[in-house]
Coordinates of C-alpha atoms in Angstrom, one line a residue:
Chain A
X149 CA 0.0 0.0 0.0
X150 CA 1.5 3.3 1.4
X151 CA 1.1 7.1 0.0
X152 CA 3.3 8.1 -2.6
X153 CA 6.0 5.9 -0.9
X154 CA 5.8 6.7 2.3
X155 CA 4.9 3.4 5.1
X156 CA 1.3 5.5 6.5
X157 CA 0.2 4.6 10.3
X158 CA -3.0 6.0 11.3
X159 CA -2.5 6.6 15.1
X160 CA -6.3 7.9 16.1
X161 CA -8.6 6.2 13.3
X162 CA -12.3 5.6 15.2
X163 CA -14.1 2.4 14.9
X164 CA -17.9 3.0 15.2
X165 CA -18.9 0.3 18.3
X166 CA -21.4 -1.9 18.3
X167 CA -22.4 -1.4 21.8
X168 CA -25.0 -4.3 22.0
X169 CA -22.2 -6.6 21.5
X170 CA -19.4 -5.0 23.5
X171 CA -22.2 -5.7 26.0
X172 CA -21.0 -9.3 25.8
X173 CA -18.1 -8.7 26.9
X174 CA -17.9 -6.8 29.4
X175 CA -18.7 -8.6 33.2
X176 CA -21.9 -8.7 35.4
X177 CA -23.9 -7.1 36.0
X178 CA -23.1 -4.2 33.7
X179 CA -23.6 -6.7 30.6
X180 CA -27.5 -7.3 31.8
X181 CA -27.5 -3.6 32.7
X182 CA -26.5 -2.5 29.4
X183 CA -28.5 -5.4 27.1
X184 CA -31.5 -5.1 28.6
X185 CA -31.7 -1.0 28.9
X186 CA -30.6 -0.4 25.6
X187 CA -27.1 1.1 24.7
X188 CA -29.1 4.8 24.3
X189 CA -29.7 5.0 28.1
X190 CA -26.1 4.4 28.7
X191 CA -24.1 5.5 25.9
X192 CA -24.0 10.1 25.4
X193 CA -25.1 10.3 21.7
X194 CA -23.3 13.0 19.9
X195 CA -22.2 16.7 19.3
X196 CA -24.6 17.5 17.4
X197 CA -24.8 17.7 13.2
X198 CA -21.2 17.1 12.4
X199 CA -22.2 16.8 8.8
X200 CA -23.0 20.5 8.4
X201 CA -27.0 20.1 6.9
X202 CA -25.7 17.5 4.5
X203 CA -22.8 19.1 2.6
X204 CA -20.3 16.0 3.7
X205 CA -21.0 12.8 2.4
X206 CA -18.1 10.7 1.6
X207 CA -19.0 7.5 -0.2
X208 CA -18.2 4.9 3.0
X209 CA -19.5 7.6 6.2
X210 CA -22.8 9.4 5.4
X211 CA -23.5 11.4 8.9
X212 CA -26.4 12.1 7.6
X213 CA -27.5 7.9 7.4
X214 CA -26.3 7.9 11.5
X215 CA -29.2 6.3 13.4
X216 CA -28.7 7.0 17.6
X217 CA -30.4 4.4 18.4
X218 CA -27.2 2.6 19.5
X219 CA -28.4 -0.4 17.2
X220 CA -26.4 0.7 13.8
X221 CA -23.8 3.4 14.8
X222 CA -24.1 4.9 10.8
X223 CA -21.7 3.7 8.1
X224 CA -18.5 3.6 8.1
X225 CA -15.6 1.7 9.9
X226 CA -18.1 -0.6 11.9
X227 CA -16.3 -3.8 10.6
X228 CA -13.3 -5.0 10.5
X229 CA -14.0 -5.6 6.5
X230 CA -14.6 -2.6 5.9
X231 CA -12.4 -0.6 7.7
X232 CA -9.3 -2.4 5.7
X233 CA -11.5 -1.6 2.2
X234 CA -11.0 2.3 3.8
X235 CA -7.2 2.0 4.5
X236 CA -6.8 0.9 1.2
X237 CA -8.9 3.9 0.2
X238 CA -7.0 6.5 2.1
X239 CA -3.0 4.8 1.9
X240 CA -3.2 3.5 5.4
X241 CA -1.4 0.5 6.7
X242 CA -1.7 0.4 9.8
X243 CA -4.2 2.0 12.1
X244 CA -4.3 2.4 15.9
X245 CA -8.4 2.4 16.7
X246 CA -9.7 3.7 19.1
X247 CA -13.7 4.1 19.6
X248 CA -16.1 6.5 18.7
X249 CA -19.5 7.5 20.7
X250 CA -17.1 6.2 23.9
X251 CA -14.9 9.1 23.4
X252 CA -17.6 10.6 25.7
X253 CA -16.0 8.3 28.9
X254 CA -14.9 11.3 30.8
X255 CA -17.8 12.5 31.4
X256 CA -19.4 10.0 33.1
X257 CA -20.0 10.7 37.0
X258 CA -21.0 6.6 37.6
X259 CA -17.4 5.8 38.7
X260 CA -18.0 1.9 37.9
X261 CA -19.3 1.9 34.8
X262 CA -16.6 3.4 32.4
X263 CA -14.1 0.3 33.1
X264 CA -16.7 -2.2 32.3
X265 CA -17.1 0.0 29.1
X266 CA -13.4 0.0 28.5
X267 CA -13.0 -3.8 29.5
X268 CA -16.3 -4.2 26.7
X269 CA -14.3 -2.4 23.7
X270 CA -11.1 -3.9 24.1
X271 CA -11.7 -7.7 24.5
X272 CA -14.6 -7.1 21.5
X273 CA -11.6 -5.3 19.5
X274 CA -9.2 -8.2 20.3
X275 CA -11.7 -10.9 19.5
X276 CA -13.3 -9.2 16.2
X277 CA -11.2 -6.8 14.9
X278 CA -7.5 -6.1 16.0
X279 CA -5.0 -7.8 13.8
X280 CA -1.7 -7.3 13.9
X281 CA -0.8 -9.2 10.3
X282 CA -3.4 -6.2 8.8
X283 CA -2.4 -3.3 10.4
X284 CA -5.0 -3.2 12.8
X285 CA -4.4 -2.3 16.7
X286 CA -6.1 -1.0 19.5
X287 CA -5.1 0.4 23.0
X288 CA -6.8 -0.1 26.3
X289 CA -9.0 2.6 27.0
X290 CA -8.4 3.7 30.8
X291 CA -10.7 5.8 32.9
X292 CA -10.0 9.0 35.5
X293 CA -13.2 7.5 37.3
X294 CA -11.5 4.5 38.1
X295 CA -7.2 4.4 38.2
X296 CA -7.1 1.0 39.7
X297 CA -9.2 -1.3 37.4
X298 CA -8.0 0.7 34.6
X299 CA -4.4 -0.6 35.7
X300 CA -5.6 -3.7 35.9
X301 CA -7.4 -4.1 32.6
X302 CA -4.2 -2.6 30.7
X303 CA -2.5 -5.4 32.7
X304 CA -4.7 -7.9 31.1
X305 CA -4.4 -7.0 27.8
X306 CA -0.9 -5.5 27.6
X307 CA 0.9 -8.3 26.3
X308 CA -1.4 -8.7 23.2
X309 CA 0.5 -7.8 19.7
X310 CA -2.7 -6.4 19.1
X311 CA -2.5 -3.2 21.9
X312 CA 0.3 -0.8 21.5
X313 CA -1.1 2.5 23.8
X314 CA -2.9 3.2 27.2
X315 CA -5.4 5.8 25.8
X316 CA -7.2 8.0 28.0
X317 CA -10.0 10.9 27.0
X318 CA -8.8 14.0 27.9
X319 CA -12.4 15.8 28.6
X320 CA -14.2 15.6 32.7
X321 CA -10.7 14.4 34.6
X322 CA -11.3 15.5 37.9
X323 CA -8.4 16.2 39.1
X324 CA -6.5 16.6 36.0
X325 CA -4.8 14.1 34.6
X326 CA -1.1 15.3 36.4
X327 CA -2.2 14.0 39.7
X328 CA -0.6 10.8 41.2
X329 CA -4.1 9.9 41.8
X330 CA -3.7 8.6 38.3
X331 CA -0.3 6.4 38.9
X332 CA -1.5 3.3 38.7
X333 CA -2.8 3.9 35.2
X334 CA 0.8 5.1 34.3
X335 CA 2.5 2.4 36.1
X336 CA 0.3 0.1 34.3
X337 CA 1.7 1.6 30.8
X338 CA 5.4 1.9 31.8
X339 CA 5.5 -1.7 32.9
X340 CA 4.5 -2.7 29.6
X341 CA 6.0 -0.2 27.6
X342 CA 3.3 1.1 26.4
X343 CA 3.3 4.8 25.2
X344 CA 0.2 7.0 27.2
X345 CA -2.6 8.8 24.1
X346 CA -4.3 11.8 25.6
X347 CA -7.4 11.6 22.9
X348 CA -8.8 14.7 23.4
X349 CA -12.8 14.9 23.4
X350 CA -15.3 17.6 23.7
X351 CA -15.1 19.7 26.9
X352 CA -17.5 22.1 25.3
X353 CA -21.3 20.3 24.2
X354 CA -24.1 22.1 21.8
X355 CA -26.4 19.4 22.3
X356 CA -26.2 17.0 25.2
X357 CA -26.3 19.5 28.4
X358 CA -25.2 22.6 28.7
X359 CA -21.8 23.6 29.3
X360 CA -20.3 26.7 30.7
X361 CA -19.5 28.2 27.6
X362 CA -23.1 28.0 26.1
X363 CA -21.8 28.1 22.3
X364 CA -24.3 28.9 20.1
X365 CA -23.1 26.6 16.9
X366 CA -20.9 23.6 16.4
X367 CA -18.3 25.5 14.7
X368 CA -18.0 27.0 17.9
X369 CA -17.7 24.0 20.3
X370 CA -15.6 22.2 18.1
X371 CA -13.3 24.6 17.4
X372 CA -12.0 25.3 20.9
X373 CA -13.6 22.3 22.5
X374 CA -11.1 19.8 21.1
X375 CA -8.0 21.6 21.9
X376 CA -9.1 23.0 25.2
X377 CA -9.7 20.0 27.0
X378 CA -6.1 18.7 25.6
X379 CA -4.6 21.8 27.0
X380 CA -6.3 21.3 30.4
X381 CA -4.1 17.7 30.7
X382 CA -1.1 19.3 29.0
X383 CA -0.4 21.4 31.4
X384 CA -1.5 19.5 34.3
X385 CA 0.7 16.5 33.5
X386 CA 3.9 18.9 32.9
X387 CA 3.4 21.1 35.6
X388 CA 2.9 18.0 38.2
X389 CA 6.4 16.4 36.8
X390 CA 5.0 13.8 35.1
X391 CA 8.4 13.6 33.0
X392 CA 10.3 13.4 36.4
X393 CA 7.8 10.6 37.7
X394 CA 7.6 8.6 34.7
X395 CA 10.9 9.3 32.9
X396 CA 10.4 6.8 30.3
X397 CA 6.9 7.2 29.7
X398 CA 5.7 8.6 26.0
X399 CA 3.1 10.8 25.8
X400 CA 0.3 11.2 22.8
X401 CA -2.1 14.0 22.2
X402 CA -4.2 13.3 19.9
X403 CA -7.2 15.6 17.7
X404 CA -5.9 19.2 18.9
X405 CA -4.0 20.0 15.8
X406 CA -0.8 21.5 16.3
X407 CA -0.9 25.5 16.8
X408 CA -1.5 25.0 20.4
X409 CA 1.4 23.4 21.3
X410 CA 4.0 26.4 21.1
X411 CA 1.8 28.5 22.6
X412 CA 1.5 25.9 25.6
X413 CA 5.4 25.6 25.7
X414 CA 5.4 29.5 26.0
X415 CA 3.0 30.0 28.4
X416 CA 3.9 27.4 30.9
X417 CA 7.5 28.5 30.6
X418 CA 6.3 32.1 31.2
X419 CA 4.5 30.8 34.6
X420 CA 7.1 28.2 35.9
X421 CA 9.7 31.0 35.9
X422 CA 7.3 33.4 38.1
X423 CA 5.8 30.7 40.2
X424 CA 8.1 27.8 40.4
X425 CA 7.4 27.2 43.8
X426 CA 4.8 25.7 43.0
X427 CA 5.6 23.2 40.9
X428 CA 8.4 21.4 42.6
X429 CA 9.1 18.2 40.8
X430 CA 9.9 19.9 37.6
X431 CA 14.2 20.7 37.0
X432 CA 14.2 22.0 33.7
X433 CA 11.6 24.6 31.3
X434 CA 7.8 23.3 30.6
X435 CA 9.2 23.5 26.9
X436 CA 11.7 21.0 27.0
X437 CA 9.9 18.0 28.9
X438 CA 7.4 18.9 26.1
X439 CA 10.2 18.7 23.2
X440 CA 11.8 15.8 24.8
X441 CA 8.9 13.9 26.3
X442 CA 5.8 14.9 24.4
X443 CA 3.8 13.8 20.6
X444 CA 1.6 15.4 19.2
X445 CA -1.2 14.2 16.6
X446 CA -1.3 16.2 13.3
X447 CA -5.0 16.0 12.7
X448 CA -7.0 18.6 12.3
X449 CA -3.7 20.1 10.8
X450 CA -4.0 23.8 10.6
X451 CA -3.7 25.3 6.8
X452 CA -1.9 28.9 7.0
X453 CA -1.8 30.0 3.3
X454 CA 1.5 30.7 4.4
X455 CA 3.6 28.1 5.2
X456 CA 6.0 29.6 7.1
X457 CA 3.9 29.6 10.3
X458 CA 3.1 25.9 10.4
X459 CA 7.3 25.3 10.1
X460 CA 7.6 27.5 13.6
X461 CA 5.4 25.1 15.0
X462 CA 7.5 21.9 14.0
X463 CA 10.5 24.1 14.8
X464 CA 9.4 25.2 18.6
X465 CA 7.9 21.7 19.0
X466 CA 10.5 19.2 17.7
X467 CA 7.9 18.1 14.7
X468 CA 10.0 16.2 12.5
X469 CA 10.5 13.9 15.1
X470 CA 7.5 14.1 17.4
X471 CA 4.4 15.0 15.5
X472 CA 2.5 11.3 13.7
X473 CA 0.0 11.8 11.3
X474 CA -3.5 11.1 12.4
X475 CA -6.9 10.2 9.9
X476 CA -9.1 11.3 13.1
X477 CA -11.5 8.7 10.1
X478 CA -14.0 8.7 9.8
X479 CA -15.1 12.1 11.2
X480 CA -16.2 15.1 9.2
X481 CA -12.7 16.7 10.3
X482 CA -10.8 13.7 9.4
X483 CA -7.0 14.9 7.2
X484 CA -6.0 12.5 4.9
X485 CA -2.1 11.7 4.4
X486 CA -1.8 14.5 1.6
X487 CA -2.0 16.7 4.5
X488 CA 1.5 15.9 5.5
X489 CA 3.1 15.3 1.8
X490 CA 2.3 18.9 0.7
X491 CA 4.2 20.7 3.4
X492 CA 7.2 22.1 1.6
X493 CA 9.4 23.0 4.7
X494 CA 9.8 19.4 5.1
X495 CA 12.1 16.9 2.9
X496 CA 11.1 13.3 2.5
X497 CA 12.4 11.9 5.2
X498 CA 10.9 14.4 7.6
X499 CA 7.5 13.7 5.4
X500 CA 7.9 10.0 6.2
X501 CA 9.0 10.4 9.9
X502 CA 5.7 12.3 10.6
X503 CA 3.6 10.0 8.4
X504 CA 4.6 6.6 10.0
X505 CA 8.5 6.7 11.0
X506 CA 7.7 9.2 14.3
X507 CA 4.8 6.0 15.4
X508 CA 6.9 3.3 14.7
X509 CA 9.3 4.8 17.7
X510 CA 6.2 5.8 19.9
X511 CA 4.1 2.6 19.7
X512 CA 5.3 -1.1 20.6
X513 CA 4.1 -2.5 16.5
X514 CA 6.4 -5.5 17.0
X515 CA 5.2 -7.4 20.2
X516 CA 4.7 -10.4 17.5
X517 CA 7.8 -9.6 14.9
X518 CA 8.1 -7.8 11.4
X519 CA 4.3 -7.4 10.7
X520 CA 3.5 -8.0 6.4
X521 CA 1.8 -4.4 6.2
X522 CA 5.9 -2.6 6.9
X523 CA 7.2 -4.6 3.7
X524 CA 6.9 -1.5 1.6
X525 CA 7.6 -2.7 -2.1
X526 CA 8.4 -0.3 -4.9
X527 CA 5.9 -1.8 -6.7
X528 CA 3.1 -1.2 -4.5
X529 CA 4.3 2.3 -3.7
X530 CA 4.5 3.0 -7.5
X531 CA 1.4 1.5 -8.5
X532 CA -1.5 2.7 -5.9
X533 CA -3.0 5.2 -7.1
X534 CA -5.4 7.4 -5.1
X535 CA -8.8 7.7 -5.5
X536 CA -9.7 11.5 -5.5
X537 CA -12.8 11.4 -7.8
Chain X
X148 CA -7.7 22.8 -25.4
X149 CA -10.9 24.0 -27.3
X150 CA -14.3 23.1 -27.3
X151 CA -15.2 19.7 -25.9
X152 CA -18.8 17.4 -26.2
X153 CA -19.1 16.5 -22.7
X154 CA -22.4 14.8 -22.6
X155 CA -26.0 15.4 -22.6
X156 CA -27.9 17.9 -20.3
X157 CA -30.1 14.7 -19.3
X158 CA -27.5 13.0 -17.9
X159 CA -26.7 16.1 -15.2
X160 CA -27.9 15.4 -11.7
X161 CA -29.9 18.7 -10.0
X162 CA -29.0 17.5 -7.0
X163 CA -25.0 17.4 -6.9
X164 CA -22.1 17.1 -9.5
X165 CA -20.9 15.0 -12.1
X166 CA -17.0 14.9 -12.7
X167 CA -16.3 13.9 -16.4
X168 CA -13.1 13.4 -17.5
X169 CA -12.1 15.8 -20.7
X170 CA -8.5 15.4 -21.9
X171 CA -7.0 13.9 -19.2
X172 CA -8.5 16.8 -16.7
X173 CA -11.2 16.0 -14.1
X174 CA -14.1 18.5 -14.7
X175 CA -17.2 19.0 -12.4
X176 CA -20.8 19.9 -14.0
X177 CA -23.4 21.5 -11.8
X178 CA -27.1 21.7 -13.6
X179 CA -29.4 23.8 -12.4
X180 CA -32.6 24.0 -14.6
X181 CA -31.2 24.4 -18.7
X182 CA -28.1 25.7 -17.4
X183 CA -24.6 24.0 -17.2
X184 CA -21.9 25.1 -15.1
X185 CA -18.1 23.1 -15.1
X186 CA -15.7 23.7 -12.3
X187 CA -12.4 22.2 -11.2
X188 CA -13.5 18.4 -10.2
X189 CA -10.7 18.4 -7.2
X190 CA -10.5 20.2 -4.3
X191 CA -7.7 23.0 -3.7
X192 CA -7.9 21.5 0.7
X193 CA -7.0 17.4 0.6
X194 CA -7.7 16.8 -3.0
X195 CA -11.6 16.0 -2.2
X196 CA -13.9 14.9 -5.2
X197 CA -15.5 18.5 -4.7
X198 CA -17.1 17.9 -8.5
X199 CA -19.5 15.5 -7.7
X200 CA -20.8 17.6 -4.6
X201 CA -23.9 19.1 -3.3
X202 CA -25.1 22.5 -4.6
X203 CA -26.3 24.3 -1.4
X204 CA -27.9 27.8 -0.9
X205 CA -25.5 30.4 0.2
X206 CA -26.0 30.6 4.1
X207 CA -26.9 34.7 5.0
X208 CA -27.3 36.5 8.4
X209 CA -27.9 39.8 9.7
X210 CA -28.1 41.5 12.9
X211 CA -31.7 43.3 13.4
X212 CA -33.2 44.1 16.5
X213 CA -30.2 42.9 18.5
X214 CA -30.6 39.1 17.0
X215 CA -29.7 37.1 14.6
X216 CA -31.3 36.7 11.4
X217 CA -30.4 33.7 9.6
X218 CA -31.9 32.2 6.3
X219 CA -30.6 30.8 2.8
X220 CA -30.1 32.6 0.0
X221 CA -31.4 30.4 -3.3
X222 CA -30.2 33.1 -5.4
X223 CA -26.7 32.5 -4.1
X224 CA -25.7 28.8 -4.8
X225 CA -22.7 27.1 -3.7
X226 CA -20.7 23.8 -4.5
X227 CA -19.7 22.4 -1.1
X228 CA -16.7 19.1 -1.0
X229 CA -18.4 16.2 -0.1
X230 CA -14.9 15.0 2.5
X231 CA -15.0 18.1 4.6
X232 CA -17.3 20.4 3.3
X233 CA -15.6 24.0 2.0
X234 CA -17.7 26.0 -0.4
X235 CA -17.5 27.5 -3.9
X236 CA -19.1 29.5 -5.8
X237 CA -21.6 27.7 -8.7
X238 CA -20.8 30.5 -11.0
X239 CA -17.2 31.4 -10.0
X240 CA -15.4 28.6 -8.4
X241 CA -14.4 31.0 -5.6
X242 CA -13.7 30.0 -2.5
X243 CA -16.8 31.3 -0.1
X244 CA -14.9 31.4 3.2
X245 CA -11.3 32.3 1.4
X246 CA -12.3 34.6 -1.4
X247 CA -8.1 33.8 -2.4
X248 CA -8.9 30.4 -3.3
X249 CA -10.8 29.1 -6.2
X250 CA -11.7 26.6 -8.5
X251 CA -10.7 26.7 -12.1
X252 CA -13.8 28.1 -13.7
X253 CA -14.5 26.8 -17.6
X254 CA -16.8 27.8 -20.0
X255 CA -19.8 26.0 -20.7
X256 CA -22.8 26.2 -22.9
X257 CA -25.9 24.2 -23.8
X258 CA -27.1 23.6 -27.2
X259 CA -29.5 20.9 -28.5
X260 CA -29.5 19.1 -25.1
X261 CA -25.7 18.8 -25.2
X262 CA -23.0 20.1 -23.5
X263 CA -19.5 22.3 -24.2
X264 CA -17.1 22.5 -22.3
X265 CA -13.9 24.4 -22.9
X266 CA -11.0 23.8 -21.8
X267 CA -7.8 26.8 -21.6
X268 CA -4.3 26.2 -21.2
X269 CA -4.0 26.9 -17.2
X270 CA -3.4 25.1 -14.8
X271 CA -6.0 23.5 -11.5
X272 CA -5.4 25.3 -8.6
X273 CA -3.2 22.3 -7.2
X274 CA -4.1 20.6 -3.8
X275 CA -1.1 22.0 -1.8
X276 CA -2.1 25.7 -2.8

């Protein structure tokens, strides 16, 4: 496969779950509970109409087709059949899924229930989806609600080929995500070597309940919703030392973009140099456990007309080496790999670093060998041809 | 270059686009009534199929009385990308929300029930504008 020669990995592609059957796998008595209420009563249902009044409507993901009655999740990446005909599609091959309407975890108050959610997805993904030999992966899903059995479910699933992150949603953490009320969950990931995604959700909601903010249109929420609730845990897990706790431990966030990040490294450094007192643990600037420590998804990447801009943000944030391109598929929002290939500030091997180089240092790919799907071959690069039309 | 059969005016959706392919360039006809209109088939964002998309009302607003008025403008039409929705212009492939960017406009006409298109020696506005 691969785009215009470059190896692509997906690290935040979205498979729409079946909730009635991750019901089947999750334990008692939250399987019954969730069966026999109906998903609906469980499950937050969405943002609102992501499709803009039915001006997007790829081929494989109609928004418009989405039924919320938890029963078909819309079209799109829903099985694992189809989701491979869409990495074709798009020059993927490999993808790191992680799910869709549960991207809403964080907000849950029930402190129980998100775990069994979690423990639901992944066993379903392992049993029905995840293979390694196709480029397909997963990460356990852990919860702020519940730091303990979120240790222990990455500790059951850890060693599968098949998991290669600790994801966690970066929306309703309470406290943040930088306090070592959350250790276990990092413990969890560093003993297996597994690299921590912040997937940032929400924050900010149109439709379901109102939010402080009270946005008055999607564009609104979305905009600043997404990257807020990533800055929230960016600078609570720097500014508690998380780098100084968990030396070795990779961080991921994930669906932000990437114009926040200098302006994070800035401001932090700005603060820790007035009020340093107060956070103790750190020895060195915000910026540089950010540079050193930190990745950052590309998707939604920013567009400046100018190009110049987006190179200061690879250049204050170490891009070339720590930004991985993300599909975000199959959202309305999603970036497909020419998003990467037509920066001109970057040569080709920066271009493939960020496209799939940058992931295969982040994320453990090779718990079962040399997976089929990095075997590049001139022919396949020179032959696939992308379908634009 | 020059003057180009393209198809019949029957075979135009109302509804959204249909990208023909006219020496080697991928072309987008909109149809709205007996009127044919050819725009750039790919998008100038991620290379999107924009010329098989849907043809929208322009979205208007004013402020009166200290709210907002919204409605849609059917005198106004616009081309919007089916992968992640930016709008053109039906009559001059310009961007809506970047007046800067465009789609490459061509000349069209209707006789008979057929189509023309013609094509001119420039260039798409590429996909990493």
């Amino acid at each position: 496969m691969a785009y215009r020669g470059h190896l692509v990995i997906d690290a935040d592609a979205h498979y729409l779950e079946p909730v009635y059957e991750i019901a089947n796998y999750m334990d008692e008595p939250w399987a019954t509970r969730v069966r026999n209420a109906g998903p609906s009563r469980w499950i937050l249902s969405g943002l609102g109409d992501l499709n803009v009044e039915g001006r997007i409507t790829r081929d494989d993901e109609d928004y418009s087709k989405q039924a919320l009655d938890y029963d078909g999740l819309g079209e799109g990446v829903r099985k694992a059949e189809l989701l491979r005909d869409v990495m074709i599609r798009i020059g993927i091959d490999a993808a790191i899924l992680l799910p869709n309407r549960m991207t809403h975890i964080g907000r849950y108050s029930v402190r129980d229930f998100p775990v069994e959610l979690s423990k639901g997805f992944v066993r379903y993904m392992l049993d029905q989806v995840v293979s390694p030999e196709h480029g397909m992966y997963t990460m356990a899903i852990a919860c702020w609600q519940d730091p303990e059995g979120s240790a222990k479910l990455i500790r059951e699933v850890a060693d599968h080929p098949g998991i290669v992150a600790v994801g966690i949603m970066s929306a309703g953490a309470n406290p943040p995500l930088g306090d070592p009320h959350y250790d276990p969950i990092y413990r969890a990931a560093v003993d297996h070597g597994l690299p921590l995604v912040v997937h940032s959700t929400p924050g900010l909601n149109l439709v379901e309940g109102a939010d402080y903010a009270s946005f008055q249109r999607l564009i609104e929420s979305h905009s600043l919703g997404f990257s807020f609730s990533n800055q929230i845990q960016l600078t609570s897990l720097v500014l508690a030392g998380i780098s100084e706790r968990f030396p070795t431990m990779k961080i991921v966030f994930e669906e932000s973009g990437l114009f926040w990040v200098p302006m994070m490294q800035y401001r932090l450094d700005e603060y820790y140099l007035k009020r340093r007192s107060e956070a103790p643990l750190l020895k060195r600037l915000p910026s540089e456990y950010i540079r050193e420590h930190f990745y950052f998804g590309t998707q939604p990447i920013e567009a400046p007309k100018d190009q110049r801009h987006l190179e200061m943000v690879f250049d204050a944030a170490n891009g070339a080496d720590h930004f991985v391109y993300c599909s975000d598929y199959p959202h309305f929002d999603y970036d497909d790999p020419i998003s990467i290939t037509r920066l001109r500030f970057l040569d080709r091997e920066d271009k493939g670093k960020v496209l799939g180089g940058n992931a295969m240092e982040i994320f453990n790919f090779r718990k079962a060998g040399i997976q089929p799907w990095e075997n590049i071959s001139s022919d396949d690069s020179t032959t696939f041809q992308k379908s634009t039309v | 270059m020059g003057e180009h059969l393209v198809g019949r005016l029957d075979d135009i959706p109302e509804e959204h686009g249909l990208i023909v392919e006219i020496s080697r360039r991928q072309v987008g006809l909109f149809r709205r009534a007996e009127e044919v209109f050819a725009l750039q088939a790919v998008c100038p964002h991620q290379a999107g199929p924009v010329g098989r998309g849907g043809v929208f009302p322009l979205g208007r607003a004013e402020v009166r009385d200290g709210r907002l008025r919204e409605w849609l403008d059917p005198e106004s039409l616009v081309v919007a990308c089916p992968w992640h929705g930016w709008e053109f212009d039906l009559r001059t492939g310009t961007c809506v929300g970047d007046p800067c960017r465009a789609l490459r406009r061509y000349e069209s006409r209707v006789k008979d029930g057929e189509v023309f298109v013609t094509l001119d020696g420039g260039a798409d506005a590429a996909a990493d504008a």
